[in-house]
Coordinates of C-alpha atoms in Angstrom, one line a residue:
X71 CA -10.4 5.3 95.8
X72 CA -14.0 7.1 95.9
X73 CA -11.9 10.2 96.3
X74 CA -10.1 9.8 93.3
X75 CA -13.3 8.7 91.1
X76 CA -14.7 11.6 93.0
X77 CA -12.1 14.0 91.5
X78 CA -11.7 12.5 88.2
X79 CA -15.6 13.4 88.0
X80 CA -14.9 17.0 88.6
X81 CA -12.2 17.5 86.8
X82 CA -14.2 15.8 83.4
X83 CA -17.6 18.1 84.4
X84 CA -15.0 21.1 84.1
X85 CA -13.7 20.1 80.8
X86 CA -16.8 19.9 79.7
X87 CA -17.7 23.1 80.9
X88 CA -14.5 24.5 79.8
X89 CA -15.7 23.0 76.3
X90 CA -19.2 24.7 76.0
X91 CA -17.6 27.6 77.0
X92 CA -15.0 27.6 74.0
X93 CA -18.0 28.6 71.7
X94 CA -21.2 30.9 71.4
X95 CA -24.2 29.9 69.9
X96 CA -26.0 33.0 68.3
X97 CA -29.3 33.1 66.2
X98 CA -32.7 35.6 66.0
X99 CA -32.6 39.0 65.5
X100 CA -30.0 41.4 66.7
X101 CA -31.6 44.4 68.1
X102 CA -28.8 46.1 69.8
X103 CA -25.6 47.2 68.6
X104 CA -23.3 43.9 69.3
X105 CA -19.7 42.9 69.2
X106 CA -18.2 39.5 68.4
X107 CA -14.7 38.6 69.3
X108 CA -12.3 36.1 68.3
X109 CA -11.6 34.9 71.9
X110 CA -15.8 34.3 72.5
X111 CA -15.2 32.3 69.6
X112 CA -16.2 30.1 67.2
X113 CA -19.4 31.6 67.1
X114 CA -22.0 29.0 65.7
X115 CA -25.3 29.8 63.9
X116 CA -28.1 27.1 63.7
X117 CA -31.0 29.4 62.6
X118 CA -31.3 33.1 60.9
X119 CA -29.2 36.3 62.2
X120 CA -31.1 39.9 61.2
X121 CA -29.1 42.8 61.9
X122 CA -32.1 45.5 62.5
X123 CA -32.2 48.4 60.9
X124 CA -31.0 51.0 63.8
X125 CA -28.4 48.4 65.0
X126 CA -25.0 47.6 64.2
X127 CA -22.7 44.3 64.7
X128 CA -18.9 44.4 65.2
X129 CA -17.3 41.6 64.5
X130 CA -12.8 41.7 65.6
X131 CA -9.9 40.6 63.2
X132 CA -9.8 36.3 64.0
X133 CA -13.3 35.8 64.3
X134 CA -14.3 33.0 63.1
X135 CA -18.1 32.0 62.5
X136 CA -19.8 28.7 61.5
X137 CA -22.9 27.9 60.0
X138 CA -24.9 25.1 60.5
X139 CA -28.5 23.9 59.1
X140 CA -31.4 25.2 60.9
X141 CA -33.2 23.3 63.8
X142 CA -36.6 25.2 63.7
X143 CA -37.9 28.0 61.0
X144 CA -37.9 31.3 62.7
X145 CA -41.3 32.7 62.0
X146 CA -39.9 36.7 63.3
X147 CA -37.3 36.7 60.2
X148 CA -38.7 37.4 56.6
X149 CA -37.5 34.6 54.4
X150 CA -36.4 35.7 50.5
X151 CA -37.4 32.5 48.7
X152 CA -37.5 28.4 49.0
X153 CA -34.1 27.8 49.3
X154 CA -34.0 30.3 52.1
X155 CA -36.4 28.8 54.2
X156 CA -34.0 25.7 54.2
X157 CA -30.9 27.5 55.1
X158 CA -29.4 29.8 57.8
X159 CA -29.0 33.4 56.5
X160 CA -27.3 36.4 58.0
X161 CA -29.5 39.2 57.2
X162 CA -28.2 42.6 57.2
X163 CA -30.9 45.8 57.1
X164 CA -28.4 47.7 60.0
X165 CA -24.9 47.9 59.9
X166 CA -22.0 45.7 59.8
X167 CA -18.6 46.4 60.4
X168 CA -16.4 43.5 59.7
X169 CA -12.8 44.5 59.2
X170 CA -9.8 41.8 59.9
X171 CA -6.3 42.3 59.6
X172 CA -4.1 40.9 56.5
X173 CA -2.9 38.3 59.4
X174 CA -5.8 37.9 61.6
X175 CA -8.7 37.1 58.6
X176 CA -12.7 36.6 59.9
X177 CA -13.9 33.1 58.7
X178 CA -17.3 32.4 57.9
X179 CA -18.1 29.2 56.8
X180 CA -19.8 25.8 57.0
X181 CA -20.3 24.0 60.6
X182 CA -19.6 21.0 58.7
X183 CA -16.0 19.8 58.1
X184 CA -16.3 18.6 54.6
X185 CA -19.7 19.9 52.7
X186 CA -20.2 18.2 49.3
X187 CA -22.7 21.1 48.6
X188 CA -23.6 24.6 49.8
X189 CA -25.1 24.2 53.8
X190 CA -26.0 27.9 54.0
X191 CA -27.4 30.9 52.1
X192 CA -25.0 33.2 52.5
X193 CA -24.6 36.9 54.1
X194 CA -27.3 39.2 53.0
X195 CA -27.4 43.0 53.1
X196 CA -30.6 44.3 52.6
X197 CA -31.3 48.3 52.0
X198 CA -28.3 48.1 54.9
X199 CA -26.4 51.8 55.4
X200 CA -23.7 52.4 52.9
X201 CA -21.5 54.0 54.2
X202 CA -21.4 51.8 57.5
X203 CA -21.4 48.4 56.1
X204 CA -17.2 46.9 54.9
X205 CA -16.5 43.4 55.4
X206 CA -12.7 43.4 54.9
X207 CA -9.8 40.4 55.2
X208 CA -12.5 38.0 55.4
X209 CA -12.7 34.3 53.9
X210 CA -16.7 33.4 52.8
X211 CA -16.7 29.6 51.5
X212 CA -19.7 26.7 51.3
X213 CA -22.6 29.2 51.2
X214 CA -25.4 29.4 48.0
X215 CA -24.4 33.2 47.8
X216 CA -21.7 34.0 49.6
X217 CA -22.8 37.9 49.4
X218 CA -26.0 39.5 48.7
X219 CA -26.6 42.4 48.1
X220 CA -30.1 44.3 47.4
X221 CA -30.7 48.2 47.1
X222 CA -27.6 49.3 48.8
X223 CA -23.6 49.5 48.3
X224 CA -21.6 47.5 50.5
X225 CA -18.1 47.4 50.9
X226 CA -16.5 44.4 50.1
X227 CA -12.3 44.4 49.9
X228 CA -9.4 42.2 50.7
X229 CA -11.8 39.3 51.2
X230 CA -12.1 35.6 49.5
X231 CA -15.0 34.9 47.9
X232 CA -14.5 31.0 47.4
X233 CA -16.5 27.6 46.8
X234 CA -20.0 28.9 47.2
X235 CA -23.0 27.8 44.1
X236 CA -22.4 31.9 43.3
X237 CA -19.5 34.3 44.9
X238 CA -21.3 37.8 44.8
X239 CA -25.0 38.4 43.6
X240 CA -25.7 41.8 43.0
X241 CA -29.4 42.5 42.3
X242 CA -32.3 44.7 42.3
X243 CA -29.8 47.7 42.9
X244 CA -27.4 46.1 45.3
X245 CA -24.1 47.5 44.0
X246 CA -21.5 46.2 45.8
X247 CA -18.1 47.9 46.0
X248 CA -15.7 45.1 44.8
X249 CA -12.4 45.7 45.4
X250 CA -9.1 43.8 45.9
X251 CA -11.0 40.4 46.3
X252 CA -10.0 37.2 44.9
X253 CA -13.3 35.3 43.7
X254 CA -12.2 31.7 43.2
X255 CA -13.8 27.9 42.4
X256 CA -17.3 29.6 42.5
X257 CA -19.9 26.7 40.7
X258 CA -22.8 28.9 38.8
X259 CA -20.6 32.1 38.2
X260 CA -18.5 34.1 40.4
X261 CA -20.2 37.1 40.1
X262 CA -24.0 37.3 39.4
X263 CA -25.5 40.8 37.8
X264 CA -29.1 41.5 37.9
X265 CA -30.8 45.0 37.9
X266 CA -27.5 46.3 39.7
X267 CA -24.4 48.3 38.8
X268 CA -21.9 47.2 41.0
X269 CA -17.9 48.9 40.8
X270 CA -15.2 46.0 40.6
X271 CA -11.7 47.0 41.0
X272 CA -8.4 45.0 41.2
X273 CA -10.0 42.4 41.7
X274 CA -9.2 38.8 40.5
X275 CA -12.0 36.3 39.5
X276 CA -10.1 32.8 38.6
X277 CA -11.1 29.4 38.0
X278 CA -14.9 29.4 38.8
X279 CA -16.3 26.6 37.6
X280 CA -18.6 27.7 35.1
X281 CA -18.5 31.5 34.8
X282 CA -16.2 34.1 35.7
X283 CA -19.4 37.4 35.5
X284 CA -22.7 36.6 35.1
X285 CA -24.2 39.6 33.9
X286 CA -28.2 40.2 32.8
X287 CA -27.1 41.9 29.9
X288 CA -28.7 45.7 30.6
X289 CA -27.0 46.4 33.8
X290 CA -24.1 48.7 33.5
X291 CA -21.4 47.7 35.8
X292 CA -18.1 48.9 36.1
X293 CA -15.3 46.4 36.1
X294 CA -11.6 48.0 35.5
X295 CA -7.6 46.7 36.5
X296 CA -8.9 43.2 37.4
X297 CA -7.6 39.9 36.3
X298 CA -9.5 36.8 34.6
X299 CA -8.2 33.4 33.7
X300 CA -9.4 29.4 34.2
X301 CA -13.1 30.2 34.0
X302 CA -14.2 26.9 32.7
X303 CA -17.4 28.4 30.6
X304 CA -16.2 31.9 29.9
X305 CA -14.8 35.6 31.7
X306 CA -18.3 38.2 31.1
X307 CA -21.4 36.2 30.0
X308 CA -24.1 39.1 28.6
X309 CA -21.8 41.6 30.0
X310 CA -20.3 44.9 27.6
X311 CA -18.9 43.5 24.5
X312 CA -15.7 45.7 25.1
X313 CA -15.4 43.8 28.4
X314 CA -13.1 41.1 27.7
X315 CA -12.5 42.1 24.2
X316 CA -8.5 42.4 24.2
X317 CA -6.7 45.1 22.6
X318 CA -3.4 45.1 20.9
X319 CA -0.1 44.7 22.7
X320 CA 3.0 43.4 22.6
X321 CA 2.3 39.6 22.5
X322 CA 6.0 38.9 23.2
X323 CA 6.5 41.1 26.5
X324 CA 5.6 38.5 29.3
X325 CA 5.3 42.0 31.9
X326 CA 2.6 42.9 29.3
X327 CA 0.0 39.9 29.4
X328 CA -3.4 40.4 27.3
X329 CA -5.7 42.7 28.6
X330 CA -9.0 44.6 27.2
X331 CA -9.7 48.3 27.3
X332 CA -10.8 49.1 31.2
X333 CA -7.2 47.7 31.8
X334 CA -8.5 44.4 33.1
X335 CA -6.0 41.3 32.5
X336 CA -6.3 37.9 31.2
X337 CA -3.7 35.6 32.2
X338 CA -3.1 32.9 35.3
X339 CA -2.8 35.0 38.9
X340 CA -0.2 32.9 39.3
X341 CA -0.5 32.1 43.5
X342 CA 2.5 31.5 45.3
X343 CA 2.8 27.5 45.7
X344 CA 0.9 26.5 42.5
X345 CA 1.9 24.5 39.6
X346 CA 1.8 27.9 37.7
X347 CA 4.6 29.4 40.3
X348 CA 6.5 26.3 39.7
X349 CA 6.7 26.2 36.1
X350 CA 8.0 29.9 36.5
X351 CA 11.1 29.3 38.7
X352 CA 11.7 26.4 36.2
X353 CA 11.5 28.4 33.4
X354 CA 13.6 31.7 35.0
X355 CA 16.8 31.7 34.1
X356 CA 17.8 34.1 36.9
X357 CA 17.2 31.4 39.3
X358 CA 20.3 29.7 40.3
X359 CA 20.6 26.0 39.9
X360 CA 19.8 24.0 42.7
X361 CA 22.6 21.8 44.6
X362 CA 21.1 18.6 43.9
X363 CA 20.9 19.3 40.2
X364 CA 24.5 19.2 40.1
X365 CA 26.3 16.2 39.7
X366 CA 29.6 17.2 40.0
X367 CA 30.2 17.4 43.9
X368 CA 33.0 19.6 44.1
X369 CA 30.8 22.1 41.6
X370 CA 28.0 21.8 43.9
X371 CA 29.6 22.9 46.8
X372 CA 31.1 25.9 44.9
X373 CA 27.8 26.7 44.0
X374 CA 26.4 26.2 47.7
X375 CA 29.1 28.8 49.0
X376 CA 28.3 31.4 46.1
X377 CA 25.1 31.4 46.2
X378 CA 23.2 34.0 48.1
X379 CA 20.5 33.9 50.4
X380 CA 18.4 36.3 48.7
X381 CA 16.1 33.5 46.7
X382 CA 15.3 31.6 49.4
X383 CA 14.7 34.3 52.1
X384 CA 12.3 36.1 49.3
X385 CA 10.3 32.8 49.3
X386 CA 10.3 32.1 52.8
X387 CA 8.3 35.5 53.3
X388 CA 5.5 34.5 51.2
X389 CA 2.7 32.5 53.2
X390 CA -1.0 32.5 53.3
X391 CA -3.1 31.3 50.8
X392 CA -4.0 33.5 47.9
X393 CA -0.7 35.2 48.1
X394 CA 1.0 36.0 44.7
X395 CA 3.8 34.8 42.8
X396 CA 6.8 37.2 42.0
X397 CA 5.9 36.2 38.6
X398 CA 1.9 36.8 39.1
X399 CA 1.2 39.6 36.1
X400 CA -1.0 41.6 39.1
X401 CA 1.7 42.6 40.6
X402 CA 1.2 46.8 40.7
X403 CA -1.1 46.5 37.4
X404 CA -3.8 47.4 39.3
X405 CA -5.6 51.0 39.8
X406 CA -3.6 53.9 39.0
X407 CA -5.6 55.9 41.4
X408 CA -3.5 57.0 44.5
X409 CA -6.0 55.7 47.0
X410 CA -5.4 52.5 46.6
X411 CA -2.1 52.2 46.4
X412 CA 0.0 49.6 48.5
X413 CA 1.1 50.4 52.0
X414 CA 4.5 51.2 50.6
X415 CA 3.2 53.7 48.3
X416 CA 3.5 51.6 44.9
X417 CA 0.7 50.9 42.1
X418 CA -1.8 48.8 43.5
X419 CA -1.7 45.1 43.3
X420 CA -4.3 43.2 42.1
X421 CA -5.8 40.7 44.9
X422 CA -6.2 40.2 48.5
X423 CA -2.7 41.9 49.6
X424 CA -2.8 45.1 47.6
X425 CA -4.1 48.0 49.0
X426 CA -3.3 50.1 52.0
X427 CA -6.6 49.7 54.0
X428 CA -8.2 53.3 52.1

């Protein structure tokens, strides 16, 4: 019997072992060029990351990070204001390189399961290097500002920018690159404007909760082929009056929806599995009538034997969150420019799957 107690004690201090093992605990300043994986994973941050300026961090497709609230103030990391004194930052003045894979997404958000507010302040870059700093097929959610940027141009595509107090905050020259990013359920504004110019392409910024951009009204950003709809308190607040001012079209062509002069579109996304989708395959009279809305039995089957597989195979191949409708209007409206067209050589699609990787 003490044998087996004996064992039984073993085997627990391994699982437990096993368990600490499962995750890495990261904070401070990085001061070597570093490289998170998805298998050293989840990586947990309870007090500031800085990226320093000659270094840069790698983090793999399936990373996923979480943020918790900060046991001690780290005295070695500049803090930006009050609210960042409260809350964990990752602070970029180096490089970044954090590129995931359409199936293999990097998460980064709140150590807590269920925040009823933002927990964190959000990923900085500060003055970082151009040309060396992407963040790609990444999900940022529960932050104050889910990106910062100040005095440099990041790369930001094929990413979610969702559920933060703002999305992007571009200021004091931090002009992001903003491209095929969906920027969703955002609380102050999905996209926040000061001093900066940042470039926002095919890009789709839906149901925030108050704005859609939040602009200071002098800076002169570029926003072209992306789509707007649901944001409760308005698209462009103090942005270019021609932003958002629609043009004339032909109201009664549904593969035409309203859209202003730098070709950006106002009408619902329309994601695969929301009500919005659902109304649609209601509403199209190409789709064949379902079995069980048949009440003749003998019809039914008929219509069982005749119908092809086609519809339902389509809709089986659309998963993931964020993934468009057949009927979303962003299908290939997107850039005309040949660099970003989809892997299969069409017209870009608006969102988080158009694109080719460029």
């Amino acid at each position: 019997m003490k044998l087996t107690h004996h064992c039984v004690y073993i085997y627990l201090c391994l699982l437990f072992t096993v368990s600490l093992q499962a995750e890495t605990h990261v904070s401070g300043i990085i001061s070597q060029n570093t490289r998170w994986t998805a298998g050293k994973g989840p990586y947990v941050i309870m007090n500031d990351i800085e990226i320093a300026t000659t270094c840069r961090l790698t983090i793999e497709a399936g990373t996923v990070v979480l943020i918790g609230k900060p046991i001690v103030y780290d005295t070695a990391i500049v803090q930006y204001d009050y609210t960042d004194t409260h809350m964990v930052a990752i602070k970029i003045k180096g490089m970044i390189s954090c590129i995931g894979k359409p199936n293999k997404r990097i998460t980064f958000r709140p150590a807590s399961t269920d925040p009823s507010s933002p927990t964190w302040y959000g990923i900085v870059f500060d003055r970082s290097f151009d040309d060396l700093s992407e963040m790609a097929f990444v999900d940022i959610t529960g932050a104050c500002f889910g990106i910062t940027a100040k005095a440099c141009k990041p790369l930001i595509r094929n990413t979610v920018i969702e559920r933060n107090n703002v999305g992007l905050n571009c200021e004091a020259g931090g002009s992001m690159r903003i491209y095929n990013t969906v920027i969703t359920q955002n609380f102050t504004c999905g996209i926040k404007i000061t001093k900066a110019n940042p470039t926002i392409i095919n890009s789709i910024i839906a149901f925030n909760r108050n704005n859609g951009i939040w602009s200071d009204g002098v800076s002169l950003f570029s926003c072209t082929y992306s789509c707007f709809y649901g944001n409760a308190d308005g698209n462009c607040i103090d942005c270019d009056p021609a932003l958002g001012a629609l043009v004339k079209i032909n109201t009664k062509d549904s593969k035409n929806p309203p859209r202003d002069q730098f070709f950006n579109i106002f009408a619902d996304p329309i994601f695969s599995g929301s009500s919005a989708d659902s109304i649609s395959k209601e509403r199209d009279i190409r789709t064949p009538t379902t079995i069980t809305q048949v009440l003749n039995p003998a019809i039914a089957k008929l219509l069982h034997q005749k119908q092809p597989d086609s519809e339902s195979k389509k809709d089986a191949k659309i998963t993931g969150r964020f993934v468009l409708s057949t009927y979303s209007p962003c299908i290939n409206t997107g850039s005309t420019n040949g660099k970003f067209n989809n892997a299969d050589g069409s017209r870009n699609t608006m969102g988080i799957t158009g694109g080719s990787g460029f």
